[in-house]
Every structure is written in C-alpha cells, then in structure tokens.
PDB file of C-alpha atoms and ligand atoms in Angstrom:
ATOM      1  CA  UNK A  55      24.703 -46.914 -53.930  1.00 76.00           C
ATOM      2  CA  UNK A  56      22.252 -45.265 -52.359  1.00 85.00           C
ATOM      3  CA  UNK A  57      18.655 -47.143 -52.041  1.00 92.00           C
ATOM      4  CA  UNK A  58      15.585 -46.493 -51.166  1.00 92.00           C
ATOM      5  CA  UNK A  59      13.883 -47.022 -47.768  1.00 92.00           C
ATOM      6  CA  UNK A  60      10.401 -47.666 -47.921  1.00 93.00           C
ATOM      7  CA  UNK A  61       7.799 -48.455 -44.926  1.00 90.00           C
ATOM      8  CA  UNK A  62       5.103 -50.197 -45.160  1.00 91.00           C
ATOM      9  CA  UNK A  63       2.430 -49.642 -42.462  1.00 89.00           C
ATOM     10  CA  UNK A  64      -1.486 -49.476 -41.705  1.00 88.00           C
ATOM     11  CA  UNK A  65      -2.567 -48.494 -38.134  1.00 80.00           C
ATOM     12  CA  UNK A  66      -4.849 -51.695 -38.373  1.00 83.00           C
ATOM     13  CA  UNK A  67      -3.030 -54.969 -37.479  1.00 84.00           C
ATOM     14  CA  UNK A  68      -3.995 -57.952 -40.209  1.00 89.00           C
ATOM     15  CA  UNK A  69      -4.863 -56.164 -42.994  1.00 93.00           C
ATOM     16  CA  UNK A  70      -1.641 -57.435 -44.985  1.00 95.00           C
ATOM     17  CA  UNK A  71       1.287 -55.290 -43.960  1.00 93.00           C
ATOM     18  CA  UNK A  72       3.769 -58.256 -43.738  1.00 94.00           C
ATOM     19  CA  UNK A  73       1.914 -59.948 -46.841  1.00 96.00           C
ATOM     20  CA  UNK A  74       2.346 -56.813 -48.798  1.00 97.00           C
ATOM     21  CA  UNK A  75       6.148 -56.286 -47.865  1.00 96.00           C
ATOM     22  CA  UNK A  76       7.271 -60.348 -48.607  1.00 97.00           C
ATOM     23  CA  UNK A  77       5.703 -59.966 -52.194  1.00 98.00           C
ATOM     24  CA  UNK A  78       6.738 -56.675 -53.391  1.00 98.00           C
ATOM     25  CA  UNK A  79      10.217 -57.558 -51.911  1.00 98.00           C
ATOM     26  CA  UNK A  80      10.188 -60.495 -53.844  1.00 98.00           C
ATOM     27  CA  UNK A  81       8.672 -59.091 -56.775  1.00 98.00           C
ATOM     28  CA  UNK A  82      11.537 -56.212 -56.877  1.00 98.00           C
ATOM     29  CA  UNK A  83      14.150 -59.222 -56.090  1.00 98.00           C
ATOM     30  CA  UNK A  84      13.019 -60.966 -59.291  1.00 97.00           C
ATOM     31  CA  UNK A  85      13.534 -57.858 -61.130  1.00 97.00           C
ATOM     32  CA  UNK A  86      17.042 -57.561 -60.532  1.00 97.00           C
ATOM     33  CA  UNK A  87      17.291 -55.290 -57.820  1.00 98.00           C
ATOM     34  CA  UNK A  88      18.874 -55.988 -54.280  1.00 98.00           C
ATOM     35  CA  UNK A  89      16.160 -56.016 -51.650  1.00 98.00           C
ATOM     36  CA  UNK A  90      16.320 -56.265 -47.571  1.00 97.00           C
ATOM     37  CA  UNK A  91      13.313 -56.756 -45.997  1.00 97.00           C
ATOM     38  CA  UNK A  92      12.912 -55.663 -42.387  1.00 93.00           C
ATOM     39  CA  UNK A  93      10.810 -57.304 -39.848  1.00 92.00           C
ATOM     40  CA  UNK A  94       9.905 -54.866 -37.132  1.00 86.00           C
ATOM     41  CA  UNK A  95       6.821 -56.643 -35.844  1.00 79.00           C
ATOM     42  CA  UNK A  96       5.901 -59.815 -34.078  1.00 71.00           C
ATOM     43  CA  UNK A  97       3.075 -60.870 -35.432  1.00 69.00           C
ATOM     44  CA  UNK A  98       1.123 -63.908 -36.229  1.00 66.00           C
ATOM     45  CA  UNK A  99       2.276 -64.391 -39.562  1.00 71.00           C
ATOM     46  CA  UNK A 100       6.143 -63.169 -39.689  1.00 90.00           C
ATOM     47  CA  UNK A 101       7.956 -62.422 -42.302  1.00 94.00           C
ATOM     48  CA  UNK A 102       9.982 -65.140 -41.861  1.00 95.00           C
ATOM     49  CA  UNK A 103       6.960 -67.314 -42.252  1.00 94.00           C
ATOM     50  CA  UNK A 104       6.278 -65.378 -45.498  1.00 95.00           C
ATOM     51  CA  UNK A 105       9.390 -66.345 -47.252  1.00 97.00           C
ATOM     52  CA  UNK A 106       9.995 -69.934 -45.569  1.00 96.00           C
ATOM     53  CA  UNK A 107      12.858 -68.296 -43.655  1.00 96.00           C
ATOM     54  CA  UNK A 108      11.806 -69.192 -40.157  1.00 94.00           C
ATOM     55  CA  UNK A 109      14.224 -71.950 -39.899  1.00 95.00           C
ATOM     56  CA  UNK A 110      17.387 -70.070 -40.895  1.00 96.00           C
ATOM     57  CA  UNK A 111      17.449 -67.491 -38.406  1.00 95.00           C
ATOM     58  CA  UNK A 112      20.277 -67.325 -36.380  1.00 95.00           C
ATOM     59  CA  UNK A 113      20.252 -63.878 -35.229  1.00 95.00           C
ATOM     60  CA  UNK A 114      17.704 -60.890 -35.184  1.00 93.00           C
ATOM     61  CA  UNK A 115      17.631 -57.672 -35.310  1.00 91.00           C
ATOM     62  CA  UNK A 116      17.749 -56.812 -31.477  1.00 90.00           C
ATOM     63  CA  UNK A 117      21.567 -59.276 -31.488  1.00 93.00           C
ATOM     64  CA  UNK A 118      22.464 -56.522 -34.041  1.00 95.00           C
ATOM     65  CA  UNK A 119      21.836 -53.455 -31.679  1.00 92.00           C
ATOM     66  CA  UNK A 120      22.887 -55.458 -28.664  1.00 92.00           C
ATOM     67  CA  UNK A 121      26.225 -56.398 -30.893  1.00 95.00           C
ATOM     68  CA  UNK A 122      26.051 -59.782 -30.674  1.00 95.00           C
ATOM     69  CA  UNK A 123      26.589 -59.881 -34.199  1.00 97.00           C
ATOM     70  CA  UNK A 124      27.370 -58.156 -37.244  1.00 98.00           C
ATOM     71  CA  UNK A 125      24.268 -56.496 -39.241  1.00 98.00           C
ATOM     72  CA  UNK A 126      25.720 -58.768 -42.536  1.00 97.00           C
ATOM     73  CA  UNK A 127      25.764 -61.637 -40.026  1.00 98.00           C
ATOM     74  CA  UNK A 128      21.789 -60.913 -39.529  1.00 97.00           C
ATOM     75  CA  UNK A 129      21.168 -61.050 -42.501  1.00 98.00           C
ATOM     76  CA  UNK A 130      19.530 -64.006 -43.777  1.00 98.00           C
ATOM     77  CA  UNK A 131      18.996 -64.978 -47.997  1.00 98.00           C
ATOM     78  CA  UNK A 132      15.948 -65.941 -49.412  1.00 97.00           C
ATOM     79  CA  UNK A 133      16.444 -69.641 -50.894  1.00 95.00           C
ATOM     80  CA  UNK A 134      15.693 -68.851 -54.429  1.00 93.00           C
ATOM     81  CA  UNK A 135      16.791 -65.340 -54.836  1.00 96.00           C
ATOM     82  CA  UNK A 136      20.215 -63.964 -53.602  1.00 96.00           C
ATOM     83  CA  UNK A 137      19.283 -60.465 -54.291  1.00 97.00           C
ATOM     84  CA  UNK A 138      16.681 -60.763 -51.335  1.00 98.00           C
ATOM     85  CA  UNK A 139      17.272 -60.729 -47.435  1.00 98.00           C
ATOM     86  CA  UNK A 140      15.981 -60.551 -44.594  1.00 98.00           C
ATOM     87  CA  UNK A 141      16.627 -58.976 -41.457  1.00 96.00           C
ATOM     88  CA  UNK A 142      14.460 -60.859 -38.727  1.00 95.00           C
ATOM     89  CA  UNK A 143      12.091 -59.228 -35.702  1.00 89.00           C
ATOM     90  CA  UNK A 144      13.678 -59.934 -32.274  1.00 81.00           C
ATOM     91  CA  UNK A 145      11.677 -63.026 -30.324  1.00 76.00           C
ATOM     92  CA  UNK A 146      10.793 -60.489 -27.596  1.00 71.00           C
ATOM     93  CA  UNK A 147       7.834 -58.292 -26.989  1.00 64.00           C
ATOM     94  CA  UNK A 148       9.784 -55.718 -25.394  1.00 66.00           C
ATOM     95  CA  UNK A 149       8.704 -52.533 -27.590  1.00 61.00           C
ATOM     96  CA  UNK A 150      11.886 -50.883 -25.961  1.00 65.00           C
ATOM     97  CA  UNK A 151      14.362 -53.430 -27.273  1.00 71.00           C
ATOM     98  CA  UNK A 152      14.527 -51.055 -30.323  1.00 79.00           C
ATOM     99  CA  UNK A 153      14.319 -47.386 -30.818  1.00 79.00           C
ATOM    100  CA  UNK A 154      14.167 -45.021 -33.657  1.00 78.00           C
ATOM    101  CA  UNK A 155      17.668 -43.848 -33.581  1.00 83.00           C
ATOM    102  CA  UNK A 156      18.756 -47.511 -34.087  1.00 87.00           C
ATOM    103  CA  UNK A 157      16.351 -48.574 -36.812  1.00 86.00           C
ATOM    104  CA  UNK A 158      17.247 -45.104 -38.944  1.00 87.00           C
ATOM    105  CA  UNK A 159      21.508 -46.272 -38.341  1.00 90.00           C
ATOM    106  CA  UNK A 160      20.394 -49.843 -39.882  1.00 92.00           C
ATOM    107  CA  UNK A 161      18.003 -48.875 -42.629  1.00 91.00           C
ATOM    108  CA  UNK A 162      21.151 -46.128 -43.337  1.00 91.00           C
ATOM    109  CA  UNK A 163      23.818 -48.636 -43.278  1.00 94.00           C
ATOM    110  CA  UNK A 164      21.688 -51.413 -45.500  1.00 95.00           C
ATOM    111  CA  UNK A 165      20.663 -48.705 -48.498  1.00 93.00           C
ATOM    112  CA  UNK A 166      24.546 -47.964 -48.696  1.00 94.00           C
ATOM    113  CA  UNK A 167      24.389 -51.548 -50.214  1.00 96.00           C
ATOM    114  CA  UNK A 168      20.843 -52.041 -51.268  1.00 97.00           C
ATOM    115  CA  UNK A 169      18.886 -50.832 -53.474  1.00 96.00           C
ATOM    116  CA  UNK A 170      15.576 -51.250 -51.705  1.00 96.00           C
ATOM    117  CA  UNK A 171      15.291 -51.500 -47.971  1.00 95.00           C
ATOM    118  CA  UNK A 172      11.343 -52.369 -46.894  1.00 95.00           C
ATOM    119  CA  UNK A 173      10.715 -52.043 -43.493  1.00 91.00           C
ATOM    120  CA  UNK A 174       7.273 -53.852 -42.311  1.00 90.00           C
ATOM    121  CA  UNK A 175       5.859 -51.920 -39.186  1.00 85.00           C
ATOM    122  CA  UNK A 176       3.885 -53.170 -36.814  1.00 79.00           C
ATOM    123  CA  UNK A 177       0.428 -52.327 -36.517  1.00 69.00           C
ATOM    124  CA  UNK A 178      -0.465 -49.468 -33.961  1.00 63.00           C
ATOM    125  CA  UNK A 179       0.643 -45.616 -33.409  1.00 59.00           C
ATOM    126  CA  UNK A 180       2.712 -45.823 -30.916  1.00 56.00           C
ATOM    127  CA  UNK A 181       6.889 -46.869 -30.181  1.00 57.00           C
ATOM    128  CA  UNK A 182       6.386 -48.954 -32.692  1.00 61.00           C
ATOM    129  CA  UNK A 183       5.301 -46.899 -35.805  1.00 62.00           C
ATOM    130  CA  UNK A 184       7.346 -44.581 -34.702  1.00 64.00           C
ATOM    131  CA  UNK A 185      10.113 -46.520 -35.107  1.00 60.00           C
ATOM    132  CA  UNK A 186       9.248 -47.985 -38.666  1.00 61.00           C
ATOM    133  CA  UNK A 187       8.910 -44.195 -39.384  1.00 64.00           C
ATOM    134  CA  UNK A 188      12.506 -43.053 -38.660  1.00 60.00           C
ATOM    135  CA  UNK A 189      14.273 -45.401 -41.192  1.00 54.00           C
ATOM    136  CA  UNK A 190      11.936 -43.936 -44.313  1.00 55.00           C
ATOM    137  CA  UNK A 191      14.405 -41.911 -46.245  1.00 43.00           C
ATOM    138  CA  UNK A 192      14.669 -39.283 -48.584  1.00 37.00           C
ATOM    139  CA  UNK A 193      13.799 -41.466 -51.808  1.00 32.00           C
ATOM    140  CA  UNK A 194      16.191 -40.689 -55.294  1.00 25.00           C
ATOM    141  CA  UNK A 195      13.703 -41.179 -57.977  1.00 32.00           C
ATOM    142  CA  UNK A 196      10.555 -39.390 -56.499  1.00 34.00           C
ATOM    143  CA  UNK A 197       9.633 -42.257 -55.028  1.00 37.00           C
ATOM    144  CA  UNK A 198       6.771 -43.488 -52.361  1.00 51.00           C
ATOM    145  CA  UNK A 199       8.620 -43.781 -49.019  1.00 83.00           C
ATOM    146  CA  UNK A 200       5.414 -44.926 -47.099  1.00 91.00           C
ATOM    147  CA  UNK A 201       2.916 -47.409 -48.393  1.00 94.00           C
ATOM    148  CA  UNK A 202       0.013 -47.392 -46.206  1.00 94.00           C
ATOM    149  CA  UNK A 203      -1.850 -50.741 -46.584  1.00 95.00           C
ATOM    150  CA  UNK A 204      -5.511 -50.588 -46.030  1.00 96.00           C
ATOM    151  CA  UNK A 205      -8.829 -52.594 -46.869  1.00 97.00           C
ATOM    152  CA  UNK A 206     -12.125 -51.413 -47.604  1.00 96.00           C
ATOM    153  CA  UNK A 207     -13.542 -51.509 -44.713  1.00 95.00           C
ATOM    154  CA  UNK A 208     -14.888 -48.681 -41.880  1.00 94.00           C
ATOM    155  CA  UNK A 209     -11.909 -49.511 -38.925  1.00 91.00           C
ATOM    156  CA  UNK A 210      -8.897 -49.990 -41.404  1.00 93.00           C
ATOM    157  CA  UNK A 211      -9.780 -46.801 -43.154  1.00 95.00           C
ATOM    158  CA  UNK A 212     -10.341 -44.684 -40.283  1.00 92.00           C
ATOM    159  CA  UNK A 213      -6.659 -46.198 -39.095  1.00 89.00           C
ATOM    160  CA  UNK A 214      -5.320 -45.621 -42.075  1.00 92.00           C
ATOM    161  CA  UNK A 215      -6.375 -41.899 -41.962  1.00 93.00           C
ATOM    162  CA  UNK A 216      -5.165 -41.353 -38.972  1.00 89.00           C
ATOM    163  CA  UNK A 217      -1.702 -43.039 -39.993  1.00 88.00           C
ATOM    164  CA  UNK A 218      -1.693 -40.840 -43.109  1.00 90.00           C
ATOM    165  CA  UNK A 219      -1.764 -37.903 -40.570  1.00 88.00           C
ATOM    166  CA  UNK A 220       1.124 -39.180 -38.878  1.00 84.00           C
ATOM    167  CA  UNK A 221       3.160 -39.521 -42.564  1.00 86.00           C
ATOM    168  CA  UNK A 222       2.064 -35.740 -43.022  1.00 86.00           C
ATOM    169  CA  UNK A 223       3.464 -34.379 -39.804  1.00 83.00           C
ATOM    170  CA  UNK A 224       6.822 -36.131 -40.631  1.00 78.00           C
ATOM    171  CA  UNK A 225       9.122 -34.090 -42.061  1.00 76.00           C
ATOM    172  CA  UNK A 226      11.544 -37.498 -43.037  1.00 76.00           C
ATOM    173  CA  UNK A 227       8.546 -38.795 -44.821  1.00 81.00           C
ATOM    174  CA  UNK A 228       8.457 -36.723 -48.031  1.00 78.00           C
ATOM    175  CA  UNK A 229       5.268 -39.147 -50.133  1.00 87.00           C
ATOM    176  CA  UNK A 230       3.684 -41.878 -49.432  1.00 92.00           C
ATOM    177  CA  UNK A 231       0.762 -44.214 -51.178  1.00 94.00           C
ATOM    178  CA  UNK A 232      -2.257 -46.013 -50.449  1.00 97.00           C
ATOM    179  CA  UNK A 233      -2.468 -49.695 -51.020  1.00 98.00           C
ATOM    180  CA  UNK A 234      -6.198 -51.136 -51.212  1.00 98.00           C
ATOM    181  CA  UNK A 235      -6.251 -54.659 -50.084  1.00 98.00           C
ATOM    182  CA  UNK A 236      -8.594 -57.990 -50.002  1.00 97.00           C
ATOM    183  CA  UNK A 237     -10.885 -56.155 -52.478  1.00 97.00           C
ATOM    184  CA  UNK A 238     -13.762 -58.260 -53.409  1.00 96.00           C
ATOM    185  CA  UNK A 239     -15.250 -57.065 -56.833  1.00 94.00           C
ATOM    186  CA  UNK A 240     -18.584 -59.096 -56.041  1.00 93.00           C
ATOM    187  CA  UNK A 241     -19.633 -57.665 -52.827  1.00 94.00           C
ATOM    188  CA  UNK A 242     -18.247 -53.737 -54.125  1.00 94.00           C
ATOM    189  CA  UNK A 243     -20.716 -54.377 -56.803  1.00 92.00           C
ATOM    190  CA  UNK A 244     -23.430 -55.745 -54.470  1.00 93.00           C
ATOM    191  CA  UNK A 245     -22.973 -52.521 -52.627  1.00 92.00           C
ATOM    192  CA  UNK A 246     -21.731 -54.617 -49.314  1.00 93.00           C
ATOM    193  CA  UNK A 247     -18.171 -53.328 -49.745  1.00 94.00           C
ATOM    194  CA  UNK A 248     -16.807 -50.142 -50.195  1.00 94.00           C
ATOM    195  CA  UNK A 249     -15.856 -48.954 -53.645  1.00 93.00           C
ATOM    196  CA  UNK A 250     -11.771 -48.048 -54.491  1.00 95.00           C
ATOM    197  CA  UNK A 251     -12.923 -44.998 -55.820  1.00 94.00           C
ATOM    198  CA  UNK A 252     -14.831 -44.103 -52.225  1.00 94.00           C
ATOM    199  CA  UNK A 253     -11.988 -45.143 -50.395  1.00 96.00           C
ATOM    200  CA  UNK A 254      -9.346 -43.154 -52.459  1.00 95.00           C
ATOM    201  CA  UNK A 255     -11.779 -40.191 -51.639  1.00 95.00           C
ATOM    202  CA  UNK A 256     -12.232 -40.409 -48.201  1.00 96.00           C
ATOM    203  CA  UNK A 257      -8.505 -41.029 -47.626  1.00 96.00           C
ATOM    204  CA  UNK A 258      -7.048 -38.484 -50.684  1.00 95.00           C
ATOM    205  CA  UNK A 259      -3.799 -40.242 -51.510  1.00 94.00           C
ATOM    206  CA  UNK A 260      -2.905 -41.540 -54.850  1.00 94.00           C
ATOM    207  CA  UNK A 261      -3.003 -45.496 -55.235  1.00 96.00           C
ATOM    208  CA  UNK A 262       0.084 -47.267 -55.733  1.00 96.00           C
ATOM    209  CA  UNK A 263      -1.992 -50.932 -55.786  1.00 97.00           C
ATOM    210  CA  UNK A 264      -5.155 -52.695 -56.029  1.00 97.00           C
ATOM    211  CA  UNK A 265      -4.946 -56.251 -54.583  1.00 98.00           C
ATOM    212  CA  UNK A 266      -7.673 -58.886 -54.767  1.00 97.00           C
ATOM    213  CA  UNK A 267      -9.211 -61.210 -51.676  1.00 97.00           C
ATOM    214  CA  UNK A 268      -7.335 -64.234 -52.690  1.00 96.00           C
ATOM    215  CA  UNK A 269      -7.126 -67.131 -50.854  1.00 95.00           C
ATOM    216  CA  UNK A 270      -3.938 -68.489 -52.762  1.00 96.00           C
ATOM    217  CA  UNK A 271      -2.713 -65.982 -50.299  1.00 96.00           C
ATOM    218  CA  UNK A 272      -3.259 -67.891 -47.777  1.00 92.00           C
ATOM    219  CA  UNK A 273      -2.124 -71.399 -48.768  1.00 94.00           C
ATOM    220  CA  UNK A 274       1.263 -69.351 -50.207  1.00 94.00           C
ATOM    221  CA  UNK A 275       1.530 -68.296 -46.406  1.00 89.00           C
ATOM    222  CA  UNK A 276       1.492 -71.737 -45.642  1.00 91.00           C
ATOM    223  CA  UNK A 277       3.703 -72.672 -48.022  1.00 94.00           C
ATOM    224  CA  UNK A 278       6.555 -70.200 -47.302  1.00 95.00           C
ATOM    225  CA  UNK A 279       6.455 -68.830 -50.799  1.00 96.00           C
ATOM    226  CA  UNK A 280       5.149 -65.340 -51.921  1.00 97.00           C
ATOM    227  CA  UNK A 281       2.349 -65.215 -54.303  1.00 98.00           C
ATOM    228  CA  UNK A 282       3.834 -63.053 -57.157  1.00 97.00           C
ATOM    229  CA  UNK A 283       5.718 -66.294 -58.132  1.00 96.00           C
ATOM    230  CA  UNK A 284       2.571 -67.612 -59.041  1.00 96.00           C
ATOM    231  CA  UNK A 285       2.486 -66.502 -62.557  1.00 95.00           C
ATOM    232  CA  UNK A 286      -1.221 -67.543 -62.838  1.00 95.00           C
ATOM    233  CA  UNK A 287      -2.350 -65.357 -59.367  1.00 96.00           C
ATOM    234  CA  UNK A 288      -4.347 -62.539 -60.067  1.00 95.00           C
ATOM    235  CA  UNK A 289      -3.127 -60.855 -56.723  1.00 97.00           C
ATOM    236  CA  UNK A 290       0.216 -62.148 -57.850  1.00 97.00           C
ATOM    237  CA  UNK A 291       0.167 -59.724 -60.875  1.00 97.00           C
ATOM    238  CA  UNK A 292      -1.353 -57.061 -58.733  1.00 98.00           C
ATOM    239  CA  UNK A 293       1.486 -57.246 -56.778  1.00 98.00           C
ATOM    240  CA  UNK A 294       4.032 -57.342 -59.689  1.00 98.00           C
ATOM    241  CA  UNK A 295       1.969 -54.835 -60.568  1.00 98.00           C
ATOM    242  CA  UNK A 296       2.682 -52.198 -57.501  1.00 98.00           C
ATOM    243  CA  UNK A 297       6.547 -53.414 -57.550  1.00 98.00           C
ATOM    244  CA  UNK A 298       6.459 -52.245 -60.967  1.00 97.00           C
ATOM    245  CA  UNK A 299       4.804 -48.544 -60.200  1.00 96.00           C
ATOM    246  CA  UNK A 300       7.450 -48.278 -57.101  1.00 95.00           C
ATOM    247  CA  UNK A 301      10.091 -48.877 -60.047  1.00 95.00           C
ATOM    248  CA  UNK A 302       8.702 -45.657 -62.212  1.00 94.00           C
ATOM    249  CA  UNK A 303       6.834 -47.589 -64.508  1.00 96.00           C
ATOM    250  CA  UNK A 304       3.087 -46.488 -65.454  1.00 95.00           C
ATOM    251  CA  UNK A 305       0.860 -49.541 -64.855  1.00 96.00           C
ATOM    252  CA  UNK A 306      -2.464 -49.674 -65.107  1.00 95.00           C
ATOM    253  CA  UNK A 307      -4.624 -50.827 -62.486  1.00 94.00           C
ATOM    254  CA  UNK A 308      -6.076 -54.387 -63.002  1.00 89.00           C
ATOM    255  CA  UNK A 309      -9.549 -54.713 -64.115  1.00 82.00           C
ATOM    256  CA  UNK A 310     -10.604 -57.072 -61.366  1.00 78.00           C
ATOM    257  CA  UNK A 311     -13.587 -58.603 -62.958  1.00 69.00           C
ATOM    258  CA  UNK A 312     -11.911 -59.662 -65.790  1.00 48.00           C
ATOM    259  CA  UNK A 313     -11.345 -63.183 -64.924  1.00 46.00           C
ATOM    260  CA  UNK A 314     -14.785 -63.396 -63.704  1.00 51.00           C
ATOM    261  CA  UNK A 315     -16.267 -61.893 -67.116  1.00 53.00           C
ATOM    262  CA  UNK A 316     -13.547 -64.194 -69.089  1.00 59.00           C
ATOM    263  CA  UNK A 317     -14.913 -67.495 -67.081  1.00 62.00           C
ATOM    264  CA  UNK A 318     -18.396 -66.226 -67.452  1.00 62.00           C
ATOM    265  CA  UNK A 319     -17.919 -65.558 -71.095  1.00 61.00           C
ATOM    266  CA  UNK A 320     -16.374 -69.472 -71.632  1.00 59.00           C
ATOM    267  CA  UNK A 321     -19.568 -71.127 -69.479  1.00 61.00           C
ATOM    268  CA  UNK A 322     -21.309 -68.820 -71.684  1.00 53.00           C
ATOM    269  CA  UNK A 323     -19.607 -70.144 -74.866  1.00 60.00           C
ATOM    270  CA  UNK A 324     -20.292 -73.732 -73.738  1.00 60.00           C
ATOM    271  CA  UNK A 325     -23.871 -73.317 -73.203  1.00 57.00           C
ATOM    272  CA  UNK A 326     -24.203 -71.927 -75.997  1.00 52.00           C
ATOM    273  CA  UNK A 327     -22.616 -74.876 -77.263  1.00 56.00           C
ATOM    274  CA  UNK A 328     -24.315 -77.736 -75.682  1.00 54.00           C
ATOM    275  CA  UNK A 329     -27.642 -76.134 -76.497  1.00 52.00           C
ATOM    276  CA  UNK A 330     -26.909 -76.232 -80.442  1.00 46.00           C
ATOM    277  CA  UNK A 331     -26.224 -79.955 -79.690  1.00 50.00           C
TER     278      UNK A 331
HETATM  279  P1  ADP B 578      -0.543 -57.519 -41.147  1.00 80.13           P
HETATM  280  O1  ADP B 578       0.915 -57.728 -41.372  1.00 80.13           O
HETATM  281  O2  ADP B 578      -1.040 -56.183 -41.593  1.00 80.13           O
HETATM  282  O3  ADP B 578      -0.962 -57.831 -39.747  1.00 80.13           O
HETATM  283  P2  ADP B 578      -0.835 -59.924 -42.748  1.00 80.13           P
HETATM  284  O4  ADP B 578      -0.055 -59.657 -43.980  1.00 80.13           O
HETATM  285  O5  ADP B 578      -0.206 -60.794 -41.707  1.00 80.13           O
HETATM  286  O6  ADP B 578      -1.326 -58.562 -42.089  1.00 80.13           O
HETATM  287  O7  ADP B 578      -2.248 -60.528 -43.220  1.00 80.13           O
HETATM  288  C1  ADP B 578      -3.239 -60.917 -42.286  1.00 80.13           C
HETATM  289  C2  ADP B 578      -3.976 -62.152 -42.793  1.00 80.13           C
HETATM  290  O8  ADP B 578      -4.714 -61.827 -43.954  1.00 80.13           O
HETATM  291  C3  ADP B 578      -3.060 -63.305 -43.186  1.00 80.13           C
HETATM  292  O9  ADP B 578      -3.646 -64.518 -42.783  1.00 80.13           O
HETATM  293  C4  ADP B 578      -2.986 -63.204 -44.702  1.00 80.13           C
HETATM  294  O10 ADP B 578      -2.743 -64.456 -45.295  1.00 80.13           O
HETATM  295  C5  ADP B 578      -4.367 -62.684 -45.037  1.00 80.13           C
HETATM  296  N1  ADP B 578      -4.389 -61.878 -46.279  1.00 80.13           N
HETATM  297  C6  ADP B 578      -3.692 -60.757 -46.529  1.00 80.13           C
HETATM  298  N2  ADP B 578      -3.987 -60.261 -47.747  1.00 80.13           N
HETATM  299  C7  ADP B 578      -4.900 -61.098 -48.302  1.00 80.13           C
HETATM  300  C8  ADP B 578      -5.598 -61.138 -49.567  1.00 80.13           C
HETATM  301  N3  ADP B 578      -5.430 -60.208 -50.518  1.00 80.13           N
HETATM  302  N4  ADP B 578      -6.472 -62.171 -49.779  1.00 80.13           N
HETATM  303  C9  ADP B 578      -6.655 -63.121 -48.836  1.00 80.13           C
HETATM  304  N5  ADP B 578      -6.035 -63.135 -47.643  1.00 80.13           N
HETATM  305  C10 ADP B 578      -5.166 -62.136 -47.360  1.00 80.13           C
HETATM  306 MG1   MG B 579       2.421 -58.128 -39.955  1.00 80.13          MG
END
C-alpha cells in the first residue's frame, strides 16, 4: 500500500488546523479507509484533545525518534474507529526535538500501511512548517497534498498567501488546496466579512472546503468527539463534505444559508398560520 500524505497547515495559529485534521481524519476513518493522524504542534487544543485521546498516550512522537519505542507502539486508536490513529506531539517545546529528515522517514514508513497519513503543522514559517512540509508526498490519485486552512479575515489570508508561496517553492509539494473556515453567511452578506469568492481571488487556489462558524465545534472540542459524527452539524457535513472531494468525488459546495432560509421559511409558514387563526 502506498497512501497518501497530506499536510494540513495555515501560517496563522487558531484558525482550525488541528480542528480541520481530527474531522477529516475521522470523516475518511468512517469511510473505510485507514487513517494516522500526526500531531506536530503543541497547541492549545491538541489533537489528542480533539479525539478524547489525551488520556491514552503513552508515548509520542519525539520517544519514536529518540527510540524509546517502536513507531506501532506510538501509535494510539481512536475509541470508536480502529481504522484511525494517532501519533501524538512530544510534551516539549523544543522545536529541535524533531527535524525534517525524521518526520519524512515516519510519514514514509506509516503510508506503507496507511492509506491516509495527515500531518497537522503548527502554525508559523519557520522549523516547524518546514518540518510538516517534508513528510507531504507524491500523492497516487492526483490528489491535494497540502490543505492550507484559512478564514476570511485580513491576517489569516495574508498568512495563508505567504504559506501558499512556501507550497510553490517546494518541489515535494506537487498541489495543494484552500480550506475557508468559520465563514459566517450573515456578516459576508452584511458586507462585514469577506466573501469566499474574494478570498479564492486574492489567494488563486482551488477550494477543497467551505466550513461554517459553528459553535458545536466548540462544545465537540470539549467533548473529545469530532463534529462530522454529528449527522445533524452543518459544519459536520461540510467536513464530510471535503473528506469526500480528497477521496475523488465531485461535491458540491454547501449552500450555507440554507438552513437559515429553511428555518425562516417554517417561522414564515407558522405566521402565516397563526394569522389565518
Ligand atoms: P489551529 O490548530 O489552527 O491553531 P484550532 O483547530 O485549534 O486551530 O481552532 C482554534 C479554535 O477555533 C478552537 O477553539 C476551535 O474550537 C475553534 N474553531 C475552529 N473552527 C471553528 C468553526 N468552524 N466554528 C467555530 N469554532 C471553530
Ligand atoms: Mg493546532
């Protein structure tokens, strides 16, 4: 087997890198396929976190380089789907403790056996991304190897662009796709936010996702479990969505005022209703 390595970075830290990775990982778990997730940052909200993980840990990435343990000992399993692991991010801030070389031998080793390896960067241009970088490989199926998570907003576009640079002056890197998050329909439409379609432009790379402010993302943080296995979600389908376009599949993108217009067409209904009465 030989799987695909994809990275998913931004520039901008908090703009739902490690969000982004945890569901479409999960989302491309559910579908069948085998999935390793890796954690290359130390953020706030680890991946760990993500997936309710946090407690299993035993060893991390860094006790893999350092050989303290085997890479399949590392590895831990997501409780409710075996075709999803995760490789945790050390518990050290040392940027040092792992280089490129090393990342690209694990991400190699792990799509031998996998058929998607996600790595989630860290945010910032420096040892870090580079690192992230190295593992992307040469995809089989024409495939995005970077996604590069943004929102609509000045500074995360501006770091975005300047990550997108980065992706073009990489030879390993061979496409890569933009994923617009926390878009807020209302406030686009209020002119307060910036449009997709403006932030496409200013960026030129195709879309691979559209994902909606949502604050069930936030109490599915909480709760240790992704949000695409909330069937009802909308960001949950957006995000089944994108798993679905890294799979080959044409999707279109959600209309994200539809539930608003659906609601609004029900109250509408209803007084409509209570005024005949
Ligand atoms: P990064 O990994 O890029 O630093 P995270 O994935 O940790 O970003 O997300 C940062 C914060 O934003 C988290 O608290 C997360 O729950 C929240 N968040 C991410 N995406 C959304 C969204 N679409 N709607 C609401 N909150 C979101
Ligand atoms: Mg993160």
């Amino acid at each position: 087997m030989t799987g695909r390595v994809i990275v998913i970075t931004s520039g901008k830290g908090g703009v739902g890198k490690t969000t982004t990775s945890a569901n479409i990982g999960t989302a491309l778990a559910k579908a069948g396929y085998k999935v390793v997730l890796i954690d290359t940052d130390l953020g706030l909200r680890n991946l760990d976190l993500l997936l309710g993980l946090e407690n299993r840990i035993v060893y991390t990435i860094v006790d893999v380089i350092e050989e303290r343990c085997k890479l399949k000992q590392a590895l831990v399993k997501d409780k409710k789907n075996p075709n999803l692991s995760l490789l945790a991010a050390a518990q050290t801030r040392d940027k040092t403790a792992v280089n490129a070389e090393q990342l690209k031998e694990i991400c190699d080793t792990l799509k031998e056996e996998n058929d998607f390896v996600l790595v989630d960067c860290p945010a910032g241009i420096e040892q870090g991304f580079q690192n992230a970088v190295a593992g992307a490989s040469e995809a089989i199926i024409g495939a995005d190897k970077a996604i590069v998570v943004t929102m609509p907003e000045m500074s995360a576009i501006r770091d975005a662009d300047r990550i997108i640079g980065l992706l073009e002056s990489k030879e390993e890197i061979k496409s890569y796709k933009l994923l617009l998050n926390r878009v807020r329909p209302s406030l686009i439409k209020s002119n307060e936010m910036m449009g997709v379609d403006d932030v496409v432009e200013i960026l030129s790379c195709p879309l691979v996702g559209i994902i909606p402010e949502d604050t069930g993302i936030i109490t599915s943080t909480n709760k240790g479990e992704p949000i695409v296995n909330d069937e009802n979600a909308l960001a949950g389908k957006a995000y089944r969505n994108v798993a679905q376009r890294i799979l080959g599949e044409e999707v279109p993108f959600l209309d994200l005022d539809e539930p608003k217009g659906f609601m609004a067409k029900i109250k509408n209904a209803f007084a409509k209703l209570k005024a005949k009465v």
